[in-house]
PDB file of C-alpha atoms and ligand atoms in Angstrom:
ATOM      1  CA  MET A 273     243.410  21.595 -39.829  1.00  0.00           C
ATOM      2  CA  ASN A 274     243.792  23.673 -43.131  1.00  0.00           C
ATOM      3  CA  LYS A 275     242.819  26.916 -43.755  1.00  0.00           C
ATOM      4  CA  ASP A 276     240.294  25.641 -46.020  1.00  0.00           C
ATOM      5  CA  PHE A 277     237.829  22.976 -46.892  1.00  0.00           C
ATOM      6  CA  ILE A 278     238.567  22.259 -50.620  1.00  0.00           C
ATOM      7  CA  SER A 279     239.144  18.465 -50.922  1.00  0.00           C
ATOM      8  CA  ILE A 280     238.736  15.344 -48.508  1.00  0.00           C
ATOM      9  CA  ALA A 281     242.164  14.616 -49.849  1.00  0.00           C
ATOM     10  CA  ASP A 282     243.870  17.511 -47.966  1.00  0.00           C
ATOM     11  CA  TYR A 283     242.328  15.915 -44.553  1.00  0.00           C
ATOM     12  CA  THR A 284     243.838  13.300 -42.441  1.00  0.00           C
ATOM     13  CA  LYS A 285     241.505  10.141 -41.145  1.00  0.00           C
ATOM     14  CA  GLN A 286     241.878  11.895 -37.521  1.00  0.00           C
ATOM     15  CA  GLU A 287     240.661  15.247 -38.877  1.00  0.00           C
ATOM     16  CA  ILE A 288     237.721  13.546 -40.696  1.00  0.00           C
ATOM     17  CA  GLU A 289     236.719  11.800 -37.449  1.00  0.00           C
ATOM     18  CA  ALA A 290     236.828  14.670 -35.601  1.00  0.00           C
ATOM     19  CA  ILE A 291     234.710  16.406 -37.995  1.00  0.00           C
ATOM     20  CA  PHE A 292     232.357  13.310 -37.471  1.00  0.00           C
ATOM     21  CA  ASN A 293     232.294  13.592 -33.855  1.00  0.00           C
ATOM     22  CA  LEU A 294     231.145  17.246 -33.872  1.00  0.00           C
ATOM     23  CA  THR A 295     228.787  16.495 -36.783  1.00  0.00           C
ATOM     24  CA  ALA A 296     227.087  13.969 -34.084  1.00  0.00           C
ATOM     25  CA  GLU A 297     227.294  16.184 -31.347  1.00  0.00           C
ATOM     26  CA  LEU A 298     225.854  19.423 -33.247  1.00  0.00           C
ATOM     27  CA  LYS A 299     222.893  17.067 -34.895  1.00  0.00           C
ATOM     28  CA  GLU A 300     222.168  15.956 -31.365  1.00  0.00           C
ATOM     29  CA  LYS A 301     221.737  19.551 -30.226  1.00  0.00           C
ATOM     30  CA  THR A 302     219.703  20.262 -33.156  1.00  0.00           C
ATOM     31  CA  LYS A 303     217.446  17.528 -32.708  1.00  0.00           C
ATOM     32  CA  HIS A 304     217.093  18.847 -29.401  1.00  0.00           C
ATOM     33  CA  ALA A 305     216.508  22.608 -29.839  1.00  0.00           C
ATOM     34  CA  GLU A 306     219.486  23.084 -27.761  1.00  0.00           C
ATOM     35  CA  GLU A 307     221.053  26.493 -28.416  1.00  0.00           C
ATOM     36  CA  HIS A 308     224.781  26.299 -30.050  1.00  0.00           C
ATOM     37  CA  HIS A 309     225.527  29.893 -31.118  1.00  0.00           C
ATOM     38  CA  ILE A 310     229.510  29.029 -31.252  1.00  0.00           C
ATOM     39  CA  CYS A 311     229.817  31.076 -34.257  1.00  0.00           C
ATOM     40  CA  LYS A 312     228.111  34.241 -32.919  1.00  0.00           C
ATOM     41  CA  GLY A 313     228.504  37.392 -34.618  1.00  0.00           C
ATOM     42  CA  MET A 314     230.430  35.684 -37.631  1.00  0.00           C
ATOM     43  CA  SER A 315     229.373  35.944 -41.197  1.00  0.00           C
ATOM     44  CA  MET A 316     229.461  33.727 -44.268  1.00  0.00           C
ATOM     45  CA  SER A 317     229.461  34.832 -48.097  1.00  0.00           C
ATOM     46  CA  MET A 318     227.974  32.012 -50.249  1.00  0.00           C
ATOM     47  CA  ILE A 319     229.004  32.425 -53.672  1.00  0.00           C
ATOM     48  CA  PHE A 320     226.939  30.543 -56.323  1.00  0.00           C
ATOM     49  CA  ALA A 321     227.910  30.571 -59.763  1.00  0.00           C
ATOM     50  CA  LYS A 322     225.819  27.455 -60.543  1.00  0.00           C
ATOM     51  CA  PRO A 323     222.023  26.816 -59.149  1.00  0.00           C
ATOM     52  CA  SER A 324     221.899  25.015 -55.740  1.00  0.00           C
ATOM     53  CA  ALA A 325     218.723  23.567 -53.181  1.00  0.00           C
ATOM     54  CA  ARG A 326     220.570  21.707 -50.680  1.00  0.00           C
ATOM     55  CA  THR A 327     223.759  23.483 -50.696  1.00  0.00           C
ATOM     56  CA  ARG A 328     222.301  26.855 -50.338  1.00  0.00           C
ATOM     57  CA  ILE A 329     219.514  25.710 -47.741  1.00  0.00           C
ATOM     58  CA  SER A 330     221.882  23.666 -45.689  1.00  0.00           C
ATOM     59  CA  PHE A 331     224.731  26.028 -45.542  1.00  0.00           C
ATOM     60  CA  GLU A 332     222.321  29.097 -44.926  1.00  0.00           C
ATOM     61  CA  THR A 333     220.291  27.407 -42.324  1.00  0.00           C
ATOM     62  CA  GLY A 334     223.424  25.999 -40.744  1.00  0.00           C
ATOM     63  CA  MET A 335     224.950  29.096 -40.232  1.00  0.00           C
ATOM     64  CA  TYR A 336     222.169  30.642 -38.494  1.00  0.00           C
ATOM     65  CA  GLN A 337     221.679  27.820 -36.190  1.00  0.00           C
ATOM     66  CA  LEU A 338     225.577  28.354 -35.307  1.00  0.00           C
ATOM     67  CA  GLY A 339     224.520  31.959 -34.343  1.00  0.00           C
ATOM     68  CA  GLY A 340     226.038  33.499 -37.484  1.00  0.00           C
ATOM     69  CA  TYR A 341     224.711  34.944 -40.714  1.00  0.00           C
ATOM     70  CA  ALA A 342     225.100  33.714 -44.168  1.00  0.00           C
ATOM     71  CA  LEU A 343     224.655  35.658 -47.243  1.00  0.00           C
ATOM     72  CA  TYR A 344     223.539  34.274 -50.701  1.00  0.00           C
ATOM     73  CA  LEU A 345     225.537  35.521 -53.659  1.00  0.00           C
ATOM     74  CA  SER A 346     223.550  34.292 -56.934  1.00  0.00           C
ATOM     75  CA  PRO A 347     225.297  33.586 -60.431  1.00  0.00           C
ATOM     76  CA  ASN A 348     224.228  37.060 -61.209  1.00  0.00           C
ATOM     77  CA  ASP A 349     225.991  39.145 -58.501  1.00  0.00           C
ATOM     78  CA  ILE A 350     229.876  38.688 -58.588  1.00  0.00           C
ATOM     79  CA  GLY A 351     230.577  37.303 -62.046  1.00  0.00           C
ATOM     80  CA  ILE A 352     233.635  35.427 -60.539  1.00  0.00           C
ATOM     81  CA  GLY A 353     236.560  35.428 -62.948  1.00  0.00           C
ATOM     82  CA  LYS A 354     234.613  37.344 -65.595  1.00  0.00           C
ATOM     83  CA  ARG A 355     233.211  40.716 -63.947  1.00  0.00           C
ATOM     84  CA  GLU A 356     235.909  40.394 -61.319  1.00  0.00           C
ATOM     85  CA  ALA A 357     238.942  38.773 -60.819  1.00  0.00           C
ATOM     86  CA  VAL A 358     239.071  35.924 -58.491  1.00  0.00           C
ATOM     87  CA  LYS A 359     241.923  37.071 -56.328  1.00  0.00           C
ATOM     88  CA  ASP A 360     240.297  40.596 -56.204  1.00  0.00           C
ATOM     89  CA  ILE A 361     236.826  39.514 -54.811  1.00  0.00           C
ATOM     90  CA  ALA A 362     238.983  36.910 -52.267  1.00  0.00           C
ATOM     91  CA  GLN A 363     240.431  39.764 -50.724  1.00  0.00           C
ATOM     92  CA  VAL A 364     237.289  42.153 -50.979  1.00  0.00           C
ATOM     93  CA  ILE A 365     235.181  39.182 -49.056  1.00  0.00           C
ATOM     94  CA  SER A 366     238.042  38.704 -46.581  1.00  0.00           C
ATOM     95  CA  ARG A 367     237.623  42.208 -45.333  1.00  0.00           C
ATOM     96  CA  TYR A 368     233.541  41.722 -44.660  1.00  0.00           C
ATOM     97  CA  ASN A 369     233.183  37.852 -43.759  1.00  0.00           C
ATOM     98  CA  GLN A 370     235.056  35.363 -41.751  1.00  0.00           C
ATOM     99  CA  ILE A 371     234.492  32.577 -44.101  1.00  0.00           C
ATOM    100  CA  ILE A 372     233.527  31.853 -47.459  1.00  0.00           C
ATOM    101  CA  MET A 373     231.649  29.226 -49.242  1.00  0.00           C
ATOM    102  CA  ALA A 374     231.793  28.834 -52.883  1.00  0.00           C
ATOM    103  CA  ARG A 375     230.313  26.763 -55.733  1.00  0.00           C
ATOM    104  CA  LEU A 376     232.224  27.433 -58.797  1.00  0.00           C
ATOM    105  CA  PHE A 377     232.590  25.694 -62.299  1.00  0.00           C
ATOM    106  CA  ASP A 378     236.642  25.533 -62.535  1.00  0.00           C
ATOM    107  CA  HIS A 379     238.117  24.177 -59.670  1.00  0.00           C
ATOM    108  CA  ALA A 380     241.231  26.259 -60.503  1.00  0.00           C
ATOM    109  CA  HIS A 381     239.232  29.287 -59.362  1.00  0.00           C
ATOM    110  CA  ILE A 382     238.443  27.649 -56.210  1.00  0.00           C
ATOM    111  CA  LEU A 383     242.031  26.943 -55.277  1.00  0.00           C
ATOM    112  CA  GLU A 384     242.755  30.707 -56.176  1.00  0.00           C
ATOM    113  CA  LEU A 385     239.942  32.033 -54.152  1.00  0.00           C
ATOM    114  CA  ALA A 386     241.160  30.007 -51.266  1.00  0.00           C
ATOM    115  CA  GLU A 387     245.049  31.327 -51.780  1.00  0.00           C
ATOM    116  CA  TYR A 388     243.914  34.917 -52.053  1.00  0.00           C
ATOM    117  CA  ALA A 389     241.283  34.778 -49.199  1.00  0.00           C
ATOM    118  CA  THR A 390     242.462  35.480 -45.669  1.00  0.00           C
ATOM    119  CA  VAL A 391     239.511  33.580 -44.451  1.00  0.00           C
ATOM    120  CA  PRO A 392     238.645  30.090 -44.706  1.00  0.00           C
ATOM    121  CA  VAL A 393     237.171  28.830 -47.913  1.00  0.00           C
ATOM    122  CA  ILE A 394     234.673  26.005 -48.256  1.00  0.00           C
ATOM    123  CA  ASN A 395     234.214  24.067 -51.518  1.00  0.00           C
ATOM    124  CA  GLY A 396     230.587  23.921 -52.361  1.00  0.00           C
ATOM    125  CA  LEU A 397     231.044  21.944 -55.609  1.00  0.00           C
ATOM    126  CA  THR A 398     233.114  22.512 -58.626  1.00  0.00           C
ATOM    127  CA  ASP A 399     233.257  20.644 -61.899  1.00  0.00           C
ATOM    128  CA  TYR A 400     236.127  18.415 -60.233  1.00  0.00           C
ATOM    129  CA  ASN A 401     234.738  17.467 -56.889  1.00  0.00           C
ATOM    130  CA  HIS A 402     231.853  17.934 -54.184  1.00  0.00           C
ATOM    131  CA  PRO A 403     233.611  17.269 -50.914  1.00  0.00           C
ATOM    132  CA  CYS A 404     230.873  18.344 -48.374  1.00  0.00           C
ATOM    133  CA  GLN A 405     228.636  16.103 -50.369  1.00  0.00           C
ATOM    134  CA  ILE A 406     230.759  12.704 -49.724  1.00  0.00           C
ATOM    135  CA  MET A 407     231.358  13.935 -46.024  1.00  0.00           C
ATOM    136  CA  ALA A 408     227.541  13.882 -45.524  1.00  0.00           C
ATOM    137  CA  ASP A 409     227.238  10.572 -47.613  1.00  0.00           C
ATOM    138  CA  ILE A 410     230.110   8.363 -45.478  1.00  0.00           C
ATOM    139  CA  PHE A 411     228.578  10.074 -42.211  1.00  0.00           C
ATOM    140  CA  THR A 412     225.060   8.843 -43.290  1.00  0.00           C
ATOM    141  CA  VAL A 413     226.135   5.293 -44.125  1.00  0.00           C
ATOM    142  CA  LEU A 414     228.012   5.450 -40.603  1.00  0.00           C
ATOM    143  CA  GLU A 415     224.625   6.309 -39.017  1.00  0.00           C
ATOM    144  CA  HIS A 416     222.973   3.580 -40.659  1.00  0.00           C
ATOM    145  CA  ARG A 417     225.386   0.682 -40.534  1.00  0.00           C
ATOM    146  CA  LYS A 418     227.203   2.038 -37.097  1.00  0.00           C
ATOM    147  CA  HIS A 419     230.464   1.241 -38.482  1.00  0.00           C
ATOM    148  CA  LEU A 420     232.548   1.301 -41.813  1.00  0.00           C
ATOM    149  CA  ASN A 421     234.233  -1.878 -41.523  1.00  0.00           C
ATOM    150  CA  ASP A 422     234.335  -4.304 -44.795  1.00  0.00           C
ATOM    151  CA  LEU A 423     232.476  -1.537 -46.496  1.00  0.00           C
ATOM    152  CA  LYS A 424     231.663  -1.891 -50.353  1.00  0.00           C
ATOM    153  CA  VAL A 425     230.367   1.069 -52.256  1.00  0.00           C
ATOM    154  CA  THR A 426     229.624   0.870 -55.827  1.00  0.00           C
ATOM    155  CA  TYR A 427     229.222   4.279 -57.504  1.00  0.00           C
ATOM    156  CA  ILE A 428     227.263   3.710 -60.966  1.00  0.00           C
ATOM    157  CA  GLY A 429     227.086   6.453 -63.610  1.00  0.00           C
ATOM    158  CA  ASP A 430     229.032   9.454 -64.603  1.00  0.00           C
ATOM    159  CA  GLY A 431     232.735   9.694 -63.645  1.00  0.00           C
ATOM    160  CA  ASN A 432     232.265  13.352 -62.393  1.00  0.00           C
ATOM    161  CA  ASN A 433     232.506  15.617 -59.348  1.00  0.00           C
ATOM    162  CA  VAL A 434     230.758  13.155 -57.213  1.00  0.00           C
ATOM    163  CA  ALA A 435     232.882  10.236 -58.040  1.00  0.00           C
ATOM    164  CA  ASN A 436     236.005  12.106 -57.862  1.00  0.00           C
ATOM    165  CA  SER A 437     235.239  13.058 -54.057  1.00  0.00           C
ATOM    166  CA  TRP A 438     234.547   9.404 -53.346  1.00  0.00           C
ATOM    167  CA  ILE A 439     237.810   8.264 -54.717  1.00  0.00           C
ATOM    168  CA  ASN A 440     239.289  11.062 -52.360  1.00  0.00           C
ATOM    169  CA  LEU A 441     237.547   9.716 -49.453  1.00  0.00           C
ATOM    170  CA  ALA A 442     238.957   6.205 -50.570  1.00  0.00           C
ATOM    171  CA  ALA A 443     242.445   7.723 -49.913  1.00  0.00           C
ATOM    172  CA  LYS A 444     241.638   8.392 -46.344  1.00  0.00           C
ATOM    173  CA  LEU A 445     238.881   5.596 -44.965  1.00  0.00           C
ATOM    174  CA  PRO A 446     239.551   2.082 -46.019  1.00  0.00           C
ATOM    175  CA  MET A 447     236.748   0.768 -48.320  1.00  0.00           C
ATOM    176  CA  HIS A 448     236.256  -1.437 -51.539  1.00  0.00           C
ATOM    177  CA  LEU A 449     235.132   1.543 -54.016  1.00  0.00           C
ATOM    178  CA  VAL A 450     233.977   0.453 -57.467  1.00  0.00           C
ATOM    179  CA  ILE A 451     233.344   3.165 -59.850  1.00  0.00           C
ATOM    180  CA  CYS A 452     231.335   1.769 -62.698  1.00  0.00           C
ATOM    181  CA  SER A 453     231.192   3.995 -65.650  1.00  0.00           C
ATOM    182  CA  PRO A 454     230.491   3.620 -69.435  1.00  0.00           C
ATOM    183  CA  SER A 455     233.866   4.041 -71.511  1.00  0.00           C
ATOM    184  CA  GLY A 456     235.110   7.520 -71.952  1.00  0.00           C
ATOM    185  CA  TYR A 457     233.077   8.741 -68.701  1.00  0.00           C
ATOM    186  CA  GLU A 458     235.608   7.350 -66.254  1.00  0.00           C
ATOM    187  CA  PRO A 459     236.367   9.591 -63.180  1.00  0.00           C
ATOM    188  CA  ASP A 460     239.688  11.700 -63.086  1.00  0.00           C
ATOM    189  CA  ASN A 461     242.926   9.817 -63.714  1.00  0.00           C
ATOM    190  CA  LYS A 462     245.276  11.662 -61.492  1.00  0.00           C
ATOM    191  CA  THR A 463     242.713  11.287 -58.726  1.00  0.00           C
ATOM    192  CA  LEU A 464     242.558   7.587 -59.087  1.00  0.00           C
ATOM    193  CA  SER A 465     246.338   7.075 -59.263  1.00  0.00           C
ATOM    194  CA  TYR A 466     246.669   9.174 -56.045  1.00  0.00           C
ATOM    195  CA  THR A 467     244.258   7.223 -54.442  1.00  0.00           C
ATOM    196  CA  ARG A 468     245.528   3.670 -55.288  1.00  0.00           C
ATOM    197  CA  ASN A 469     248.942   4.695 -54.378  1.00  0.00           C
ATOM    198  CA  GLN A 470     247.903   5.467 -50.818  1.00  0.00           C
ATOM    199  CA  ASN A 471     247.107   1.669 -50.380  1.00  0.00           C
ATOM    200  CA  ILE A 472     244.233   2.302 -47.831  1.00  0.00           C
ATOM    201  CA  SER A 473     241.382   1.220 -50.017  1.00  0.00           C
ATOM    202  CA  THR A 474     240.885  -1.171 -53.133  1.00  0.00           C
ATOM    203  CA  VAL A 475     239.398   1.185 -56.218  1.00  0.00           C
ATOM    204  CA  GLU A 476     238.192  -0.633 -59.073  1.00  0.00           C
ATOM    205  CA  VAL A 477     236.814   1.007 -62.336  1.00  0.00           C
ATOM    206  CA  THR A 478     234.786  -1.219 -64.392  1.00  0.00           C
ATOM    207  CA  SER A 479     232.082  -0.693 -67.032  1.00  0.00           C
ATOM    208  CA  ASN A 480     229.847  -3.620 -66.198  1.00  0.00           C
ATOM    209  CA  PRO A 481     226.907  -2.891 -63.636  1.00  0.00           C
ATOM    210  CA  VAL A 482     225.838  -6.371 -62.786  1.00  0.00           C
ATOM    211  CA  ALA A 483     229.371  -7.187 -61.882  1.00  0.00           C
ATOM    212  CA  ALA A 484     230.021  -3.853 -60.097  1.00  0.00           C
ATOM    213  CA  VAL A 485     226.950  -4.040 -57.645  1.00  0.00           C
ATOM    214  CA  LYS A 486     227.742  -7.414 -56.522  1.00  0.00           C
ATOM    215  CA  ASP A 487     227.935  -7.671 -52.388  1.00  0.00           C
ATOM    216  CA  SER A 488     227.541  -3.872 -52.685  1.00  0.00           C
ATOM    217  CA  ASP A 489     226.573  -2.356 -49.145  1.00  0.00           C
ATOM    218  CA  VAL A 490     226.105   1.065 -50.869  1.00  0.00           C
ATOM    219  CA  VAL A 491     224.946   1.574 -54.523  1.00  0.00           C
ATOM    220  CA  TYR A 492     225.184   5.218 -55.416  1.00  0.00           C
ATOM    221  CA  THR A 493     224.274   7.367 -58.212  1.00  0.00           C
ATOM    222  CA  ASP A 494     223.946  10.926 -59.660  1.00  0.00           C
ATOM    223  CA  VAL A 495     223.042  12.469 -62.663  1.00  0.00           C
ATOM    224  CA  TRP A 496     224.523  11.416 -66.233  1.00  0.00           C
ATOM    225  CA  ALA A 497     224.751  15.165 -67.112  1.00  0.00           C
ATOM    226  CA  SER A 498     225.898  17.666 -64.449  1.00  0.00           C
ATOM    227  CA  MET A 499     225.433  21.275 -64.174  1.00  0.00           C
ATOM    228  CA  GLY A 500     227.172  22.940 -67.152  1.00  0.00           C
ATOM    229  CA  GLN A 501     226.886  19.832 -69.223  1.00  0.00           C
ATOM    230  CA  GLU A 502     223.073  20.537 -70.352  1.00  0.00           C
ATOM    231  CA  SER A 503     223.374  20.327 -73.994  1.00  0.00           C
ATOM    232  CA  GLU A 504     225.087  16.775 -73.739  1.00  0.00           C
ATOM    233  CA  ALA A 505     222.069  15.594 -71.883  1.00  0.00           C
ATOM    234  CA  GLN A 506     220.438  13.487 -74.950  1.00  0.00           C
ATOM    235  CA  GLU A 507     223.571  12.123 -75.980  1.00  0.00           C
ATOM    236  CA  ARG A 508     224.523  11.115 -72.518  1.00  0.00           C
ATOM    237  CA  ARG A 509     221.064   9.405 -71.938  1.00  0.00           C
ATOM    238  CA  ASN A 510     221.900   6.971 -74.764  1.00  0.00           C
ATOM    239  CA  VAL A 511     225.049   6.243 -73.298  1.00  0.00           C
ATOM    240  CA  PHE A 512     224.105   5.845 -69.889  1.00  0.00           C
ATOM    241  CA  MET A 513     220.807   3.811 -70.081  1.00  0.00           C
ATOM    242  CA  LYS A 514     222.336   0.668 -69.241  1.00  0.00           C
ATOM    243  CA  TYR A 515     223.880   2.206 -66.302  1.00  0.00           C
ATOM    244  CA  GLN A 516     220.452   2.763 -64.649  1.00  0.00           C
ATOM    245  CA  VAL A 517     219.984   2.181 -60.882  1.00  0.00           C
ATOM    246  CA  ASN A 518     216.486   0.031 -61.016  1.00  0.00           C
ATOM    247  CA  SER A 519     215.196  -2.945 -59.226  1.00  0.00           C
ATOM    248  CA  GLU A 520     216.504  -5.679 -61.465  1.00  0.00           C
ATOM    249  CA  LEU A 521     220.207  -4.172 -60.707  1.00  0.00           C
ATOM    250  CA  MET A 522     219.625  -3.977 -57.001  1.00  0.00           C
ATOM    251  CA  LYS A 523     218.929  -7.696 -56.930  1.00  0.00           C
ATOM    252  CA  HIS A 524     222.419  -8.174 -57.466  1.00  0.00           C
ATOM    253  CA  ALA A 525     223.625  -5.684 -54.614  1.00  0.00           C
ATOM    254  CA  ARG A 526     223.780  -7.185 -50.902  1.00  0.00           C
ATOM    255  CA  PRO A 527     220.031  -7.746 -49.782  1.00  0.00           C
ATOM    256  CA  GLY A 528     219.049  -4.339 -48.212  1.00  0.00           C
ATOM    257  CA  ALA A 529     221.988  -2.604 -49.767  1.00  0.00           C
ATOM    258  CA  TYR A 530     221.272   1.309 -49.248  1.00  0.00           C
ATOM    259  CA  VAL A 531     220.673   3.326 -52.170  1.00  0.00           C
ATOM    260  CA  MET A 532     222.100   6.658 -52.596  1.00  0.00           C
ATOM    261  CA  HIS A 533     222.012   9.767 -54.662  1.00  0.00           C
ATOM    262  CA  CYS A 534     223.342  13.412 -53.886  1.00  0.00           C
ATOM    263  CA  LEU A 535     220.144  14.635 -55.534  1.00  0.00           C
ATOM    264  CA  PRO A 536     218.740  16.402 -57.483  1.00  0.00           C
ATOM    265  CA  ALA A 537     217.863  13.047 -59.151  1.00  0.00           C
ATOM    266  CA  HIS A 538     216.653  12.480 -62.784  1.00  0.00           C
ATOM    267  CA  ARG A 539     213.779   9.974 -62.026  1.00  0.00           C
ATOM    268  CA  GLY A 540     213.552   7.661 -64.757  1.00  0.00           C
ATOM    269  CA  ASP A 541     216.968   8.282 -66.121  1.00  0.00           C
ATOM    270  CA  GLU A 542     219.919   7.253 -63.749  1.00  0.00           C
ATOM    271  CA  ILE A 543     217.667   6.046 -61.026  1.00  0.00           C
ATOM    272  CA  THR A 544     213.950   4.523 -60.945  1.00  0.00           C
ATOM    273  CA  ASP A 545     211.052   5.844 -58.870  1.00  0.00           C
ATOM    274  CA  GLU A 546     210.795   2.389 -57.257  1.00  0.00           C
ATOM    275  CA  VAL A 547     214.368   2.413 -56.371  1.00  0.00           C
ATOM    276  CA  ILE A 548     214.532   6.162 -54.916  1.00  0.00           C
ATOM    277  CA  ASP A 549     211.295   5.591 -52.960  1.00  0.00           C
ATOM    278  CA  SER A 550     212.195   2.228 -51.715  1.00  0.00           C
ATOM    279  CA  LYS A 551     213.147   1.190 -47.962  1.00  0.00           C
ATOM    280  CA  GLN A 552     216.477   0.878 -49.088  1.00  0.00           C
ATOM    281  CA  SER A 553     217.038   4.639 -50.058  1.00  0.00           C
ATOM    282  CA  ILE A 554     218.403   6.765 -47.734  1.00  0.00           C
ATOM    283  CA  VAL A 555     218.903   9.882 -49.774  1.00  0.00           C
ATOM    284  CA  PHE A 556     216.890  12.117 -47.518  1.00  0.00           C
ATOM    285  CA  ASP A 557     219.003  11.037 -44.574  1.00  0.00           C
ATOM    286  CA  GLU A 558     222.087  12.229 -46.723  1.00  0.00           C
ATOM    287  CA  ALA A 559     220.358  15.317 -47.719  1.00  0.00           C
ATOM    288  CA  GLU A 560     219.762  16.343 -43.932  1.00  0.00           C
ATOM    289  CA  ASN A 561     223.152  15.351 -43.097  1.00  0.00           C
ATOM    290  CA  ARG A 562     224.711  17.665 -45.578  1.00  0.00           C
ATOM    291  CA  MET A 563     223.770  20.414 -42.667  1.00  0.00           C
ATOM    292  CA  HIS A 564     224.908  18.897 -39.869  1.00  0.00           C
ATOM    293  CA  VAL A 565     228.353  17.972 -41.415  1.00  0.00           C
ATOM    294  CA  GLN A 566     229.053  21.444 -43.009  1.00  0.00           C
ATOM    295  CA  LYS A 567     228.157  23.234 -39.474  1.00  0.00           C
ATOM    296  CA  ALA A 568     231.020  21.111 -38.018  1.00  0.00           C
ATOM    297  CA  ILE A 569     233.251  21.875 -41.086  1.00  0.00           C
ATOM    298  CA  ILE A 570     232.756  25.572 -40.523  1.00  0.00           C
ATOM    299  CA  ALA A 571     232.761  25.537 -36.763  1.00  0.00           C
ATOM    300  CA  LYS A 572     236.075  23.551 -37.093  1.00  0.00           C
ATOM    301  CA  LEU A 573     237.431  26.044 -39.631  1.00  0.00           C
ATOM    302  CA  LEU A 574     236.444  28.933 -37.698  1.00  0.00           C
ATOM    303  CA  LYS A 575     238.281  27.290 -34.609  1.00  0.00           C
ATOM    304  CA  GLN A 576     235.094  27.321 -32.698  1.00  0.00           C
ATOM    305  CA  GLY A 577     234.492  23.509 -32.144  1.00  0.00           C
TER     306      GLY A 577
HETATM  307  N1   CP B 113     223.516  17.996 -53.692  1.00  0.00           N
HETATM  308  C1   CP B 113     223.439  19.131 -53.918  1.00  0.00           C
HETATM  309  O1   CP B 113     224.714  19.648 -53.914  1.00  0.00           O
HETATM  310  O2   CP B 113     222.424  19.671 -54.132  1.00  0.00           O
HETATM  311  P1   CP B 113     222.104  21.107 -54.883  1.00  0.00           P
HETATM  312  O3   CP B 113     222.602  21.119 -56.101  1.00  0.00           O
HETATM  313  O4   CP B 113     220.723  21.483 -54.890  1.00  0.00           O
HETATM  314  O5   CP B 113     222.864  22.163 -53.909  1.00  0.00           O
HETATM  315  N1  NVA B 114     227.159  16.039 -60.695  1.00  0.00           N
HETATM  316  C1  NVA B 114     226.209  16.892 -60.234  1.00  0.00           C
HETATM  317  C2  NVA B 114     225.988  17.031 -58.858  1.00  0.00           C
HETATM  318  C3  NVA B 114     224.843  18.254 -57.938  1.00  0.00           C
HETATM  319  C4  NVA B 114     224.736  18.170 -56.938  1.00  0.00           C
HETATM  320  C5  NVA B 114     226.381  18.344 -60.810  1.00  0.00           C
HETATM  321  O1  NVA B 114     227.442  18.942 -60.809  1.00  0.00           O
HETATM  322  O2  NVA B 114     225.416  18.961 -61.570  1.00  0.00           O
END
C-alpha cells in the first residue's frame, strides 16, 4: 500500500479488491453492532477548504466506529495555502494525529500535503478528483450486481472531479466507460490518455446522451457547477440542459439500469425527481457505502486491517 490515498490510479487492482474485502467485513460488523475498534487511540484531522455533508459525516462517524477520534477543521480554521503554507501544516498535524483527510481546491496542495506529512493523507475531493466517492460507487455496483463483468457505466454531465475518478478506476478494473459531456466540458485529457494506454477498459468520450446511455448498466450524473464554480451556474445550466438524466433518457439504457449520483443533487437540473426517486436509483446506498469504504481505507493506511 502507498502511504496515502490520493488517487485510485496509485493503487493496483489487488489492493482495490483488498479494500473491498475489508469494506464488506467492516460493513457486516457495523450492521450487527459488533465492536471493531481497530484504530483505538488514533486520531484524524479532517481539513475542509470546501463545504461537505457526506464526507464529513461518514469520515467522522467511521473513525468513531473504528475506536478512533476525528476532528473537523472548517474552511475558516487553517486557511491552507493562504494563512499557512501547506508544507508547514502538513508537518504540524503529523505531530498530533496518525492520519489526515483533506478536501481542498487545488490538487497540487493535496500532493504537497502528502509529501510533507509523515502520516497518511486521504483525498476527500479536490478540483481534479474524488477517489473515495468512486471507490464507494463501484463497491455499491458490486453489491447490487454481485459481479463487475461486462459492465457499462455512462457518466453524463460535467467532465469534473467525479468523472476523472471514474476514468482513474477504469485504468484498474475492466469496464466500458462512456463519458458524455458537452463540448468544452470534457474530462482531463492526461487522465484519459493514461487510462486508455493501460488497455484495461474501453473509455469513450461523446456529446450524444441518447447514444451514450444505450445498453448502460449504470447511468451516473453529478452537478453541472461544482463547488467553486457557483458564478458559472446559470451559463452552465444553459449548456447542460440537454444532458439532464430524466425518464425519457433512461428509456435508452438497459432496462433496470442503476441510476447513481454522488450527491448533493440539484433536482430538476442534472437529474429529475422522478429518476432520482425511482426504484432504479441507488444513490443512498452509495452515500452509505462512503462510510464503509473509507473505514477500510483508513484501516489499511494505518495498517490495522
Ligand atoms: N458526495 C460528497 O462528497 O458529498 P459532500 O460534498 O456532501 O461531502
Ligand atoms: N463535482 C462536485 C462533487 C461534490 C461531491 C463538486 O466538486 O462540487
